[in-house]
Amino acid sequence: MSHISTHVLNNAIGEPAVGLAIAIYFQREEKWDLIATGTTNQDGRLPDLYEPEEGIQAGIYRIRFSTGDYFSSLGVKPFYPWAEVVFTAAEDQSYHIPLLLSNFGYSTYRGS
């Protein structure tokens, strides 16, 4: 079954980003529909961010990582209130979208 997962690492402290809220959206015409939400676990992972029974629909997805709330919870003043990753998915494939995070920057890639 196809699905979307993520893993967030806080590079500033060299640890998983625990308790980071995440939302995923699917683009339909000119608007974004919220399709799932979740929070990273003790390993900074959200392995079941989006697992539709019928599998992944082809199209454009957006993942919003609530980085501002996460850094505020650590007592760090956030620079980015959130980080968003937008990507195009093909039908019936799985996607792992990691985020490497610090207070003043982030990067991502298609994981395996």
Short mmCIF file of N, CA and C in Angstrom, two decimals:
data_model
loop_
_atom_site.label_atom_id
_atom_site.label_comp_id
_atom_site.label_asym_id
_atom_site.label_seq_id
_atom_site.Cartn_x
_atom_site.Cartn_y
_atom_site.Cartn_z
N MET A 1 0.84 -1.19 0.00
CA MET A 1 0.00 0.00 0.00
C MET A 1 0.88 1.24 0.00
N SER A 2 0.52 2.23 -0.76
CA SER A 2 1.28 3.47 -0.82
C SER A 2 0.89 4.37 0.35
N HIS A 3 1.85 5.18 0.81
CA HIS A 3 1.62 6.07 1.94
C HIS A 3 2.66 7.19 1.95
N ILE A 4 2.49 8.12 2.90
CA ILE A 4 3.44 9.22 3.08
C ILE A 4 3.87 9.22 4.54
N SER A 5 5.19 9.29 4.76
CA SER A 5 5.76 9.32 6.10
C SER A 5 6.81 10.43 6.16
N THR A 6 7.24 10.74 7.40
CA THR A 6 8.28 11.75 7.57
C THR A 6 9.13 11.43 8.78
N HIS A 7 10.28 12.06 8.85
CA HIS A 7 11.22 11.94 9.96
C HIS A 7 11.88 13.31 10.11
N VAL A 8 11.83 13.89 11.32
CA VAL A 8 12.37 15.23 11.53
C VAL A 8 13.51 15.15 12.55
N LEU A 9 14.66 15.68 12.15
CA LEU A 9 15.82 15.73 13.04
C LEU A 9 16.17 17.19 13.32
N ASN A 10 16.40 17.50 14.58
CA ASN A 10 16.83 18.82 14.99
C ASN A 10 18.35 18.84 14.95
N ASN A 11 18.90 19.39 13.87
CA ASN A 11 20.36 19.43 13.70
C ASN A 11 21.06 20.32 14.71
N ALA A 12 20.34 21.30 15.25
CA ALA A 12 20.95 22.23 16.21
C ALA A 12 21.38 21.52 17.49
N ILE A 13 20.63 20.49 17.88
CA ILE A 13 20.97 19.76 19.11
C ILE A 13 21.33 18.30 18.84
N GLY A 14 21.25 17.89 17.58
CA GLY A 14 21.63 16.53 17.22
C GLY A 14 20.67 15.47 17.73
N GLU A 15 19.39 15.80 17.79
CA GLU A 15 18.39 14.86 18.31
C GLU A 15 17.14 14.87 17.44
N PRO A 16 16.31 13.82 17.59
CA PRO A 16 15.03 13.83 16.87
C PRO A 16 14.16 14.98 17.36
N ALA A 17 13.34 15.51 16.47
CA ALA A 17 12.38 16.57 16.83
C ALA A 17 11.12 15.90 17.36
N VAL A 18 11.03 15.76 18.66
CA VAL A 18 9.93 15.06 19.31
C VAL A 18 8.76 16.02 19.53
N GLY A 19 7.55 15.57 19.23
CA GLY A 19 6.35 16.35 19.49
C GLY A 19 6.08 17.47 18.51
N LEU A 20 6.62 17.38 17.32
CA LEU A 20 6.42 18.41 16.30
C LEU A 20 5.12 18.12 15.55
N ALA A 21 4.19 19.07 15.54
CA ALA A 21 2.90 18.90 14.86
C ALA A 21 3.08 19.05 13.35
N ILE A 22 2.37 18.21 12.62
CA ILE A 22 2.48 18.17 11.17
C ILE A 22 1.09 18.04 10.57
N ALA A 23 0.87 18.74 9.46
CA ALA A 23 -0.38 18.61 8.70
C ALA A 23 -0.03 18.37 7.24
N ILE A 24 -0.86 17.58 6.57
CA ILE A 24 -0.64 17.34 5.15
C ILE A 24 -1.91 17.71 4.38
N TYR A 25 -1.68 18.32 3.23
CA TYR A 25 -2.76 18.83 2.38
C TYR A 25 -2.62 18.26 0.98
N PHE A 26 -3.75 18.17 0.28
CA PHE A 26 -3.78 17.76 -1.12
C PHE A 26 -4.39 18.89 -1.93
N GLN A 27 -3.77 19.21 -3.06
CA GLN A 27 -4.27 20.32 -3.89
C GLN A 27 -5.35 19.81 -4.83
N ARG A 28 -6.51 20.45 -4.74
CA ARG A 28 -7.63 20.18 -5.65
C ARG A 28 -7.98 21.50 -6.32
N GLU A 29 -7.75 21.55 -7.61
CA GLU A 29 -7.93 22.78 -8.39
C GLU A 29 -7.08 23.88 -7.76
N GLU A 30 -7.69 24.95 -7.25
CA GLU A 30 -6.91 26.07 -6.71
C GLU A 30 -6.89 26.12 -5.19
N LYS A 31 -7.37 25.07 -4.52
CA LYS A 31 -7.39 25.11 -3.06
C LYS A 31 -6.70 23.89 -2.46
N TRP A 32 -6.33 24.01 -1.19
CA TRP A 32 -5.66 22.94 -0.46
C TRP A 32 -6.64 22.32 0.52
N ASP A 33 -6.81 21.00 0.45
CA ASP A 33 -7.66 20.27 1.38
C ASP A 33 -6.79 19.57 2.43
N LEU A 34 -7.08 19.82 3.70
CA LEU A 34 -6.39 19.13 4.78
C LEU A 34 -6.81 17.67 4.75
N ILE A 35 -5.84 16.75 4.69
CA ILE A 35 -6.18 15.33 4.61
C ILE A 35 -5.70 14.53 5.81
N ALA A 36 -4.75 15.05 6.59
CA ALA A 36 -4.28 14.32 7.77
C ALA A 36 -3.42 15.23 8.64
N THR A 37 -3.36 14.90 9.93
CA THR A 37 -2.48 15.58 10.87
C THR A 37 -1.84 14.55 11.77
N GLY A 38 -0.77 14.95 12.43
CA GLY A 38 -0.12 14.07 13.38
C GLY A 38 1.01 14.78 14.09
N THR A 39 1.67 14.05 14.97
CA THR A 39 2.77 14.60 15.76
C THR A 39 3.91 13.58 15.76
N THR A 40 5.14 14.07 15.66
CA THR A 40 6.28 13.16 15.63
C THR A 40 6.42 12.43 16.97
N ASN A 41 6.91 11.20 16.89
CA ASN A 41 7.09 10.37 18.07
C ASN A 41 8.46 10.61 18.72
N GLN A 42 8.85 9.76 19.65
CA GLN A 42 10.11 9.92 20.39
C GLN A 42 11.34 9.81 19.51
N ASP A 43 11.16 9.23 18.33
CA ASP A 43 12.27 9.11 17.37
C ASP A 43 12.20 10.19 16.30
N GLY A 44 11.27 11.16 16.46
CA GLY A 44 11.12 12.22 15.48
C GLY A 44 10.41 11.77 14.21
N ARG A 45 9.77 10.62 14.27
CA ARG A 45 9.12 10.05 13.09
C ARG A 45 7.59 10.17 13.17
N LEU A 46 7.00 10.23 12.01
CA LEU A 46 5.56 10.11 11.86
C LEU A 46 5.35 9.13 10.71
N PRO A 47 5.45 7.83 11.03
CA PRO A 47 5.44 6.81 9.98
C PRO A 47 4.11 6.65 9.27
N ASP A 48 3.03 7.09 9.89
CA ASP A 48 1.71 6.92 9.30
C ASP A 48 1.03 8.27 9.07
N LEU A 49 1.80 9.25 8.60
CA LEU A 49 1.24 10.58 8.36
C LEU A 49 0.02 10.50 7.46
N TYR A 50 0.11 9.76 6.37
CA TYR A 50 -1.03 9.62 5.47
C TYR A 50 -1.02 8.23 4.88
N GLU A 51 -2.02 7.42 5.24
CA GLU A 51 -2.13 6.04 4.76
C GLU A 51 -3.56 5.78 4.29
N PRO A 52 -3.94 6.31 3.15
CA PRO A 52 -5.30 6.08 2.66
C PRO A 52 -5.49 4.62 2.25
N GLU A 53 -6.67 4.09 2.52
CA GLU A 53 -6.96 2.69 2.16
C GLU A 53 -6.82 2.44 0.66
N GLU A 54 -7.20 3.43 -0.13
CA GLU A 54 -7.14 3.26 -1.58
C GLU A 54 -5.77 3.60 -2.16
N GLY A 55 -4.81 3.97 -1.34
CA GLY A 55 -3.48 4.32 -1.81
C GLY A 55 -3.36 5.80 -2.17
N ILE A 56 -2.15 6.21 -2.44
CA ILE A 56 -1.86 7.61 -2.76
C ILE A 56 -2.48 7.98 -4.10
N GLN A 57 -3.13 9.12 -4.11
CA GLN A 57 -3.69 9.68 -5.34
C GLN A 57 -2.60 10.54 -5.99
N ALA A 58 -2.46 10.45 -7.29
CA ALA A 58 -1.49 11.29 -8.00
C ALA A 58 -1.90 12.75 -7.85
N GLY A 59 -0.90 13.62 -7.67
CA GLY A 59 -1.18 15.05 -7.55
C GLY A 59 -0.14 15.75 -6.70
N ILE A 60 -0.49 16.95 -6.25
CA ILE A 60 0.43 17.79 -5.50
C ILE A 60 0.02 17.79 -4.02
N TYR A 61 1.00 17.54 -3.17
CA TYR A 61 0.81 17.49 -1.73
C TYR A 61 1.65 18.57 -1.06
N ARG A 62 1.21 19.02 0.11
CA ARG A 62 1.96 20.00 0.90
C ARG A 62 1.98 19.51 2.34
N ILE A 63 3.19 19.43 2.89
CA ILE A 63 3.34 19.09 4.31
C ILE A 63 3.75 20.35 5.05
N ARG A 64 3.01 20.67 6.11
CA ARG A 64 3.34 21.84 6.93
C ARG A 64 3.85 21.35 8.28
N PHE A 65 5.09 21.70 8.57
CA PHE A 65 5.74 21.37 9.84
C PHE A 65 5.62 22.59 10.75
N SER A 66 5.05 22.44 11.93
CA SER A 66 4.84 23.56 12.85
C SER A 66 6.11 23.84 13.65
N THR A 67 7.11 24.37 12.96
CA THR A 67 8.43 24.59 13.56
C THR A 67 8.41 25.67 14.64
N GLY A 68 7.58 26.70 14.48
CA GLY A 68 7.51 27.76 15.48
C GLY A 68 7.05 27.25 16.83
N ASP A 69 5.98 26.48 16.83
CA ASP A 69 5.48 25.90 18.09
C ASP A 69 6.50 24.94 18.69
N TYR A 70 7.15 24.16 17.83
CA TYR A 70 8.16 23.21 18.31
C TYR A 70 9.31 23.93 19.01
N PHE A 71 9.89 24.95 18.36
CA PHE A 71 11.01 25.66 18.97
C PHE A 71 10.57 26.43 20.22
N SER A 72 9.38 26.99 20.19
CA SER A 72 8.86 27.67 21.39
C SER A 72 8.77 26.71 22.57
N SER A 73 8.38 25.47 22.31
CA SER A 73 8.28 24.47 23.39
C SER A 73 9.64 24.14 23.99
N LEU A 74 10.70 24.39 23.23
CA LEU A 74 12.07 24.16 23.72
C LEU A 74 12.66 25.40 24.38
N GLY A 75 11.89 26.50 24.41
CA GLY A 75 12.39 27.74 24.98
C GLY A 75 13.29 28.51 24.02
N VAL A 76 13.18 28.21 22.73
CA VAL A 76 13.98 28.86 21.69
C VAL A 76 13.05 29.76 20.89
N LYS A 77 13.44 31.01 20.69
CA LYS A 77 12.62 31.92 19.88
C LYS A 77 12.67 31.46 18.43
N PRO A 78 11.50 31.16 17.85
CA PRO A 78 11.50 30.65 16.47
C PRO A 78 11.72 31.76 15.45
N PHE A 79 12.41 31.41 14.37
CA PHE A 79 12.58 32.31 13.25
C PHE A 79 11.53 32.01 12.18
N TYR A 80 11.37 30.73 11.86
CA TYR A 80 10.35 30.29 10.91
C TYR A 80 9.13 29.81 11.69
N PRO A 81 7.95 30.39 11.48
CA PRO A 81 6.77 29.91 12.19
C PRO A 81 6.36 28.51 11.72
N TRP A 82 6.68 28.18 10.49
CA TRP A 82 6.46 26.83 9.96
C TRP A 82 7.37 26.63 8.77
N ALA A 83 7.52 25.38 8.39
CA ALA A 83 8.25 25.01 7.17
C ALA A 83 7.29 24.17 6.33
N GLU A 84 7.26 24.44 5.04
CA GLU A 84 6.38 23.68 4.16
C GLU A 84 7.18 23.02 3.05
N VAL A 85 6.79 21.80 2.75
CA VAL A 85 7.40 21.05 1.66
C VAL A 85 6.26 20.68 0.72
N VAL A 86 6.38 21.09 -0.53
CA VAL A 86 5.38 20.80 -1.55
C VAL A 86 6.03 19.86 -2.56
N PHE A 87 5.32 18.78 -2.89
CA PHE A 87 5.88 17.81 -3.83
C PHE A 87 4.78 17.18 -4.68
N THR A 88 5.20 16.64 -5.80
CA THR A 88 4.29 15.96 -6.73
C THR A 88 4.42 14.46 -6.52
N ALA A 89 3.29 13.79 -6.34
CA ALA A 89 3.29 12.35 -6.12
C ALA A 89 2.63 11.64 -7.29
N ALA A 90 3.15 10.47 -7.58
CA ALA A 90 2.53 9.59 -8.57
C ALA A 90 1.64 8.59 -7.83
N GLU A 91 0.69 8.06 -8.52
CA GLU A 91 -0.23 7.10 -7.92
C GLU A 91 0.51 5.82 -7.53
N ASP A 92 0.08 5.23 -6.43
CA ASP A 92 0.57 3.92 -5.98
C ASP A 92 2.07 3.88 -5.68
N GLN A 93 2.61 4.97 -5.17
CA GLN A 93 3.99 4.98 -4.70
C GLN A 93 3.99 5.43 -3.24
N SER A 94 5.06 5.11 -2.53
CA SER A 94 5.23 5.58 -1.16
C SER A 94 6.24 6.71 -1.15
N TYR A 95 6.04 7.64 -0.21
CA TYR A 95 6.92 8.80 -0.12
C TYR A 95 7.35 9.00 1.32
N HIS A 96 8.66 9.12 1.51
CA HIS A 96 9.22 9.44 2.82
C HIS A 96 9.87 10.81 2.66
N ILE A 97 9.38 11.80 3.41
CA ILE A 97 9.85 13.18 3.28
C ILE A 97 10.52 13.61 4.59
N PRO A 98 11.84 13.43 4.71
CA PRO A 98 12.55 13.84 5.93
C PRO A 98 12.75 15.36 5.96
N LEU A 99 12.89 15.90 7.17
CA LEU A 99 13.19 17.32 7.35
C LEU A 99 14.35 17.42 8.32
N LEU A 100 15.42 18.09 7.91
CA LEU A 100 16.55 18.40 8.77
C LEU A 100 16.37 19.84 9.21
N LEU A 101 16.34 20.08 10.51
CA LEU A 101 15.83 21.32 11.05
C LEU A 101 16.80 21.97 12.03
N SER A 102 16.90 23.29 11.97
CA SER A 102 17.53 24.09 13.02
C SER A 102 16.68 25.36 13.12
N ASN A 103 16.94 26.18 14.10
CA ASN A 103 16.10 27.37 14.28
C ASN A 103 16.17 28.33 13.10
N PHE A 104 17.31 28.38 12.42
CA PHE A 104 17.47 29.35 11.32
C PHE A 104 17.59 28.71 9.94
N GLY A 105 17.18 27.46 9.82
CA GLY A 105 17.24 26.83 8.51
C GLY A 105 16.66 25.43 8.53
N TYR A 106 16.36 24.92 7.33
CA TYR A 106 15.88 23.55 7.20
C TYR A 106 16.16 23.07 5.78
N SER A 107 16.24 21.76 5.63
CA SER A 107 16.39 21.17 4.30
C SER A 107 15.60 19.86 4.27
N THR A 108 15.33 19.40 3.08
CA THR A 108 14.55 18.19 2.89
C THR A 108 15.02 17.47 1.65
N TYR A 109 14.57 16.24 1.49
CA TYR A 109 14.88 15.44 0.32
C TYR A 109 13.89 14.30 0.27
N ARG A 110 13.84 13.59 -0.83
CA ARG A 110 12.99 12.40 -0.90
C ARG A 110 13.76 11.24 -0.33
N GLY A 111 13.30 10.73 0.78
CA GLY A 111 13.94 9.60 1.43
C GLY A 111 13.43 8.29 0.86
N SER A 112 13.91 7.23 1.47
CA SER A 112 13.49 5.89 1.00
C SER A 112 12.83 5.12 2.13
#
